[in-house]
């Protein structure tokens, strides 16, 4: 599970962050091994040179290395010793003016290079970094010199780095270098793959402080081939205005001109015409092709199959034990397919249609057709019917899109647009059809067309619901069963869309109207003439959800009595539903209400069940919110490891649901948990989390961004930051909140000596307790104890602290109360009691992984030990054998990752051992271990 978690976390990590981490680890490893060989290879544009230059910069900044960067030149590859001239001239050794001649011997030259390099470094306590870029163009004579030098340098204080453009041809220097690095456990071969969509999203977040949708990331991927330089160029061209609206959009404006000399096409361009046609056919297929199918398609085209040449050039590769053929990489396939003109592509697609079946065959048939006709229409209708019945909505939408690109008559386009939008509405992906909005608005007036037009337009950023048009449509009298269903579903959608605006006062009347129209829908889908709208017919589920949304409205208006009254009936009705999207949506509304009244255990269970159902039901409206509620419950219950793991596994899903606020809530939760655990740098998420305040509607717990800001400020000891984060327009106007940010504010007011304001706020929270304010973030007794302590009333403070530490529902709040109580006991001279409370606080923080709060608790605990005169030797004697091994590693200054590698255990296991060591030694930081060891060895020090 640890490995799976790290894989998913890596997928969402910015490539720049990964690069920096890789560079740091490489330099550290080279230091420990006294040298290393690193070979970095990748296609052109993947950022190889950027990475190599970062290694040089980091080595220079480290101060312990002599760094040299040299680069080959393709035009010199046939000039003997030309690279060695370049290399020596780049300055790795001083006072050597090398000029080759006809008598130059490669072995003698290599020996002299090694001797001079080692002699140059004799007076330097550090090592050498020699970086050679584009090594595939090293001339043959220089290659022989380098082959001799490599093994004689890489174990003698030299980090030798080669950059090579892939793929490596058989017998090439690049193949030799890569094999050499792979064969040695001490050396590293590092391949740079094209960026993935999650990595592009993470890079955008790092550069601009805002994420992008999965679809946008994939479009950038397709436009750039995933090259690091191409992606970086696209992201750098996004304007400030576009960035400001990015968190609310489904799509990103991409400013890119696809170069005709894409680096992905270099090897393809060198193929013979026959091999190019073979490659084009495989790439246009978009999937693996059996050899027999490829041969048959080639014969249909009258083209000679030239497969071996394309395989040798690594444009194509074999799969399935050589039975099938596919492009070397999906991005290469796209780049090659883009070079094929429409006129040449059509016969290829028809040939592919003849040798494939199902979805693939129909897709190729449409792409190869010259015009839209009745036969194609019938084939598309039959396929879409079957795909929708089987839940393959994405496939149905893809076929309809392709058909729409071919159809030209108004009747044909109207029918295809209706079908496409109904499929997208069912899949809850209407935003994928926003490009059709103008055409939809021009369709003949009907109830269905109005429903499609208004719902589609509602997905456009900044577009408000047209109130007059909505009212006009809702007032229309349906004349058929189909129209009754479409109108009722539209009324249901208006409720959902209204919840996503600031016009909450109109919600009850829309709910009542929707309930009336839904109740009038037919009971039997057989009454419908258009089976494509049959999925809208869900009377039981929709009526339940409308009642749930009325409860959510009451919750937003702090009417907890109404919420408590409605919950039992809604829970019973929801439990009675079969697993479905409607059941998930009902569970999510109920779980959110349960959080709002303090029923955290049942809320977490219901949210978990909702998330589990997502694996086998169609996409609900609240898919993103289900995950956010589950994460929030985990956080409030102090289950931070589970929260981080779940966040790592599901973060990207926030970008493929309609719950766009889930993107921002996810970032807020990331900032919050990072501040508490001190595990990861969440600075890239801060800007995105704060954009939650720019939304004109409130989803689940819209104050999460305030809580995240408050937590991050408190973890830094920044009381003024807490006060700033917990005040202002957003804090004043947010309605659907349990006012957790005010808990942080009260504490900060006490810290800063603003006791009158603090008392007023604490009294207000006491009045709201259990309704508008909950004790998830700190109990009332804890705040009252802090206030009494600040006012000098120790006896009252002690009484409240005793009450606070008896409340064990919320672990972080308990740890804070124990720490503060222990501090007061220490000040009062009650050291034994203080040690007991502080030891319990340390154990609680360690148990939940709240590393951000451990240093203070450990420092206070250490003070109790010093007061009792506890000796370092005695404390060290309390350690287990494994813990003593950990101490030995800490004294050497090794990181958790390095210790984990040494002991072949997980980083989480090492972190647990380190926490136990610090607690037993009563130290506040790992840096104090060396001091304690010295004191134990010589008490006089």
XYZ file of N, CA, C and O in Angstrom, residues 461-534:
296
model
N -18.612 29.508 -18.055
C -18.120 30.327 -16.952
C -18.701 31.739 -17.023
O -18.696 32.368 -18.079
N -19.197 32.217 -15.899
C -19.724 33.573 -15.824
C -21.142 33.727 -16.323
O -21.731 34.807 -16.209
N -21.733 32.676 -16.896
C -23.100 32.746 -17.423
C -24.086 32.469 -16.295
O -24.052 31.425 -15.664
N -24.979 33.414 -16.017
C -25.997 33.228 -14.997
C -27.241 32.594 -15.609
O -27.487 32.709 -16.815
N -28.007 31.918 -14.770
C -29.256 31.352 -15.252
C -30.159 32.468 -15.757
O -30.399 33.441 -15.029
N -30.678 32.373 -16.968
C -31.586 33.415 -17.481
C -32.962 33.269 -16.806
O -33.775 32.436 -17.224
N -33.178 34.067 -15.771
C -34.362 33.884 -14.922
C -35.659 33.918 -15.729
O -36.545 33.057 -15.557
N -35.798 34.901 -16.600
C -37.053 35.034 -17.360
C -37.257 33.830 -18.271
O -38.374 33.292 -18.375
N -36.198 33.383 -18.911
C -36.296 32.246 -19.821
C -36.617 30.958 -19.056
O -37.406 30.127 -19.517
N -36.029 30.814 -17.871
C -36.310 29.649 -17.029
C -37.778 29.627 -16.626
O -38.468 28.604 -16.723
N -38.258 30.781 -16.151
C -39.653 30.856 -15.725
C -40.603 30.587 -16.891
O -41.628 29.912 -16.743
N -40.247 31.094 -18.061
C -41.085 30.888 -19.246
C -41.162 29.410 -19.618
O -42.226 28.887 -19.947
N -40.025 28.734 -19.549
C -40.014 27.310 -19.872
C -40.795 26.503 -18.830
O -41.582 25.612 -19.166
N -40.611 26.824 -17.546
C -41.314 26.090 -16.495
C -42.821 26.304 -16.554
O -43.596 25.473 -16.059
N -43.220 27.411 -17.160
C -44.658 27.697 -17.260
C -45.310 27.025 -18.469
O -46.536 27.037 -18.614
N -44.490 26.427 -19.354
C -45.042 25.778 -20.551
C -45.830 24.523 -20.163
O -45.502 23.853 -19.181
N -46.859 24.230 -20.925
C -47.708 23.061 -20.663
C -47.271 21.923 -21.575
O -47.444 21.978 -22.786
N -46.696 20.854 -21.020
C -46.255 19.743 -21.865
C -47.451 19.000 -22.450
O -48.467 18.825 -21.786
N -47.307 18.538 -23.686
C -48.411 17.856 -24.361
C -48.159 16.363 -24.529
O -49.055 15.621 -24.910
N -46.949 15.905 -24.262
C -46.639 14.481 -24.411
C -45.910 13.992 -23.163
O -45.394 14.783 -22.350
N -45.817 12.679 -23.040
C -45.079 12.099 -21.914
C -43.612 12.498 -21.971
O -42.985 12.774 -20.939
N -43.058 12.548 -23.194
C -41.661 12.953 -23.344
C -41.444 14.364 -22.821
O -40.450 14.643 -22.127
N -42.360 15.264 -23.149
C -42.215 16.649 -22.705
C -42.390 16.770 -21.196
O -41.731 17.593 -20.546
N -43.277 15.950 -20.587
C -43.442 15.980 -19.133
C -42.152 15.566 -18.435
O -41.743 16.170 -17.437
N -41.520 14.538 -18.981
C -40.265 14.064 -18.395
C -39.163 15.117 -18.548
O -38.438 15.431 -17.601
N -39.034 15.679 -19.760
C -37.981 16.670 -20.008
C -38.171 17.905 -19.136
O -37.202 18.439 -18.574
N -39.415 18.341 -18.974
C -39.685 19.535 -18.176
C -39.442 19.274 -16.699
O -38.877 20.122 -15.983
N -39.862 18.095 -16.219
C -39.639 17.763 -14.813
C -38.144 17.663 -14.509
O -37.667 18.144 -13.478
N -37.405 17.041 -15.436
C -35.974 16.930 -15.221
C -35.320 18.315 -15.240
O -34.399 18.587 -14.457
N -35.811 19.179 -16.103
C -35.273 20.543 -16.138
C -35.528 21.255 -14.811
O -34.633 21.933 -14.281
N -36.730 21.097 -14.251
C -37.034 21.722 -12.960
C -36.087 21.194 -11.881
O -35.609 21.955 -11.019
N -35.807 19.894 -11.928
C -34.855 19.291 -10.990
C -33.463 19.906 -11.191
O -32.768 20.230 -10.221
N -33.069 20.093 -12.447
C -31.774 20.698 -12.746
C -31.705 22.149 -12.279
O -30.667 22.614 -11.814
N -32.822 22.866 -12.388
C -32.845 24.261 -11.934
C -32.558 24.336 -10.438
O -31.870 25.245 -9.967
N -33.065 23.362 -9.678
C -32.772 23.316 -8.242
C -31.271 23.170 -8.020
O -30.666 23.906 -7.230
N -30.659 22.219 -8.734
C -29.220 21.986 -8.582
C -28.429 23.221 -9.004
O -27.498 23.658 -8.308
N -28.815 23.816 -10.130
C -28.085 24.985 -10.620
C -28.280 26.191 -9.706
O -27.369 27.002 -9.536
N -29.456 26.313 -9.105
C -29.708 27.423 -8.173
C -28.871 27.266 -6.913
O -28.418 28.259 -6.325
N -28.664 26.021 -6.481
C -27.809 25.784 -5.312
C -26.383 26.240 -5.583
O -25.627 26.510 -4.644
N -26.039 26.348 -6.847
C -24.692 26.772 -7.228
C -24.661 28.251 -7.620
O -23.863 28.658 -8.452
N -25.566 29.009 -7.043
C -25.569 30.465 -7.218
C -25.710 31.099 -5.843
O -25.820 30.418 -4.820
N -25.728 32.409 -5.812
C -25.929 33.118 -4.546
C -27.402 33.411 -4.277
O -27.740 34.018 -3.274
N -28.285 32.960 -5.182
C -29.722 33.236 -5.043
C -30.415 32.137 -4.238
O -31.326 31.463 -4.706
N -29.993 31.939 -3.005
C -30.534 30.848 -2.191
C -31.988 31.087 -1.790
O -32.715 30.123 -1.524
N -32.425 32.318 -1.736
C -33.786 32.598 -1.274
C -34.834 32.020 -2.215
O -35.970 31.751 -1.793
N -34.487 31.835 -3.478
C -35.448 31.302 -4.440
C -35.516 29.777 -4.423
O -36.389 29.177 -5.048
N -34.610 29.146 -3.690
C -34.510 27.695 -3.749
C -35.789 26.976 -3.297
O -36.240 26.049 -3.992
N -36.409 27.341 -2.171
C -37.602 26.601 -1.741
C -38.716 26.589 -2.779
O -39.372 25.548 -2.969
N -38.919 27.698 -3.486
C -40.002 27.707 -4.465
C -39.656 26.831 -5.670
O -40.539 26.164 -6.234
N -38.388 26.795 -6.058
C -37.990 25.904 -7.150
C -38.117 24.442 -6.731
O -38.484 23.584 -7.542
N -37.798 24.151 -5.481
C -37.935 22.777 -4.988
C -39.395 22.345 -5.035
O -39.719 21.238 -5.494
N -40.284 23.215 -4.582
C -41.716 22.876 -4.575
C -42.235 22.641 -5.996
O -42.999 21.695 -6.241
N -41.817 23.489 -6.945
C -42.263 23.334 -8.331
C -41.720 22.038 -8.929
O -42.432 21.299 -9.617
N -40.438 21.751 -8.649
C -39.831 20.530 -9.170
C -40.534 19.300 -8.597
O -40.773 18.318 -9.314
N -40.881 19.342 -7.330
C -41.586 18.205 -6.721
C -42.926 17.957 -7.422
O -43.290 16.798 -7.682
N -43.613 19.016 -7.757
C -44.901 18.878 -8.427
C -44.727 18.286 -9.827
O -45.438 17.354 -10.213
N -43.722 18.789 -10.587
C -43.530 18.315 -11.955
C -42.987 16.884 -11.986
O -43.381 16.088 -12.838
N -42.102 16.548 -11.049
C -41.580 15.184 -10.996
C -42.699 14.202 -10.664
O -42.770 13.102 -11.233
N -43.593 14.602 -9.771
C -44.697 13.710 -9.404
C -45.608 13.428 -10.595
O -46.276 12.390 -10.640
N -45.654 14.332 -11.568
C -46.518 14.162 -12.746
C -45.876 13.332 -13.854
O -46.507 13.044 -14.866
N -44.601 12.960 -13.685
C -43.933 12.168 -14.731
C -44.598 10.791 -14.847
O -45.125 10.274 -13.861
N -44.572 10.196 -16.026
C -45.123 8.838 -16.168
C -44.323 7.845 -15.332
O -43.153 8.083 -15.017
N -44.942 6.760 -14.975
C -44.276 5.739 -14.171
C -43.552 4.712 -15.033
O -42.593 4.085 -14.588
N -44.019 4.545 -16.266
C -43.499 3.484 -17.124
C -42.694 4.079 -18.280
O -43.216 4.872 -19.075
N -41.406 3.732 -18.414
C -40.599 4.252 -19.530
C -41.169 3.887 -20.894
O -40.863 4.556 -21.887
N -42.033 2.851 -20.943
C -42.600 2.443 -22.225
C -43.511 3.514 -22.809
O -43.809 3.495 -24.013
N -43.960 4.459 -21.983
C -44.822 5.547 -22.470
C -44.033 6.574 -23.282
O -44.630 7.422 -23.954
N -42.704 6.518 -23.226
C -41.884 7.510 -23.921
C -41.674 7.106 -25.372
O -41.440 5.937 -25.679
N -41.746 8.074 -26.265
C -41.490 7.799 -27.677
C -40.003 7.899 -27.997
O -39.537 7.313 -28.968
N -39.249 8.678 -27.212
C -37.807 8.823 -27.415
C -37.078 8.095 -26.278
O -36.966 8.623 -25.174
N -36.584 6.895 -26.531
C -35.923 6.140 -25.446
C -34.657 6.807 -24.926
O -34.193 6.481 -23.843
N -34.116 7.774 -25.676
C -32.878 8.428 -25.244
C -33.074 9.299 -24.003
O -32.103 9.721 -23.392
N -34.343 9.609 -23.630
C -34.562 10.402 -22.420
C -35.064 9.528 -21.275
O -35.416 10.037 -20.202
N -35.063 8.216 -21.478
C -35.562 7.322 -20.440
C -34.795 7.424 -19.136
O -35.359 7.227 -18.053
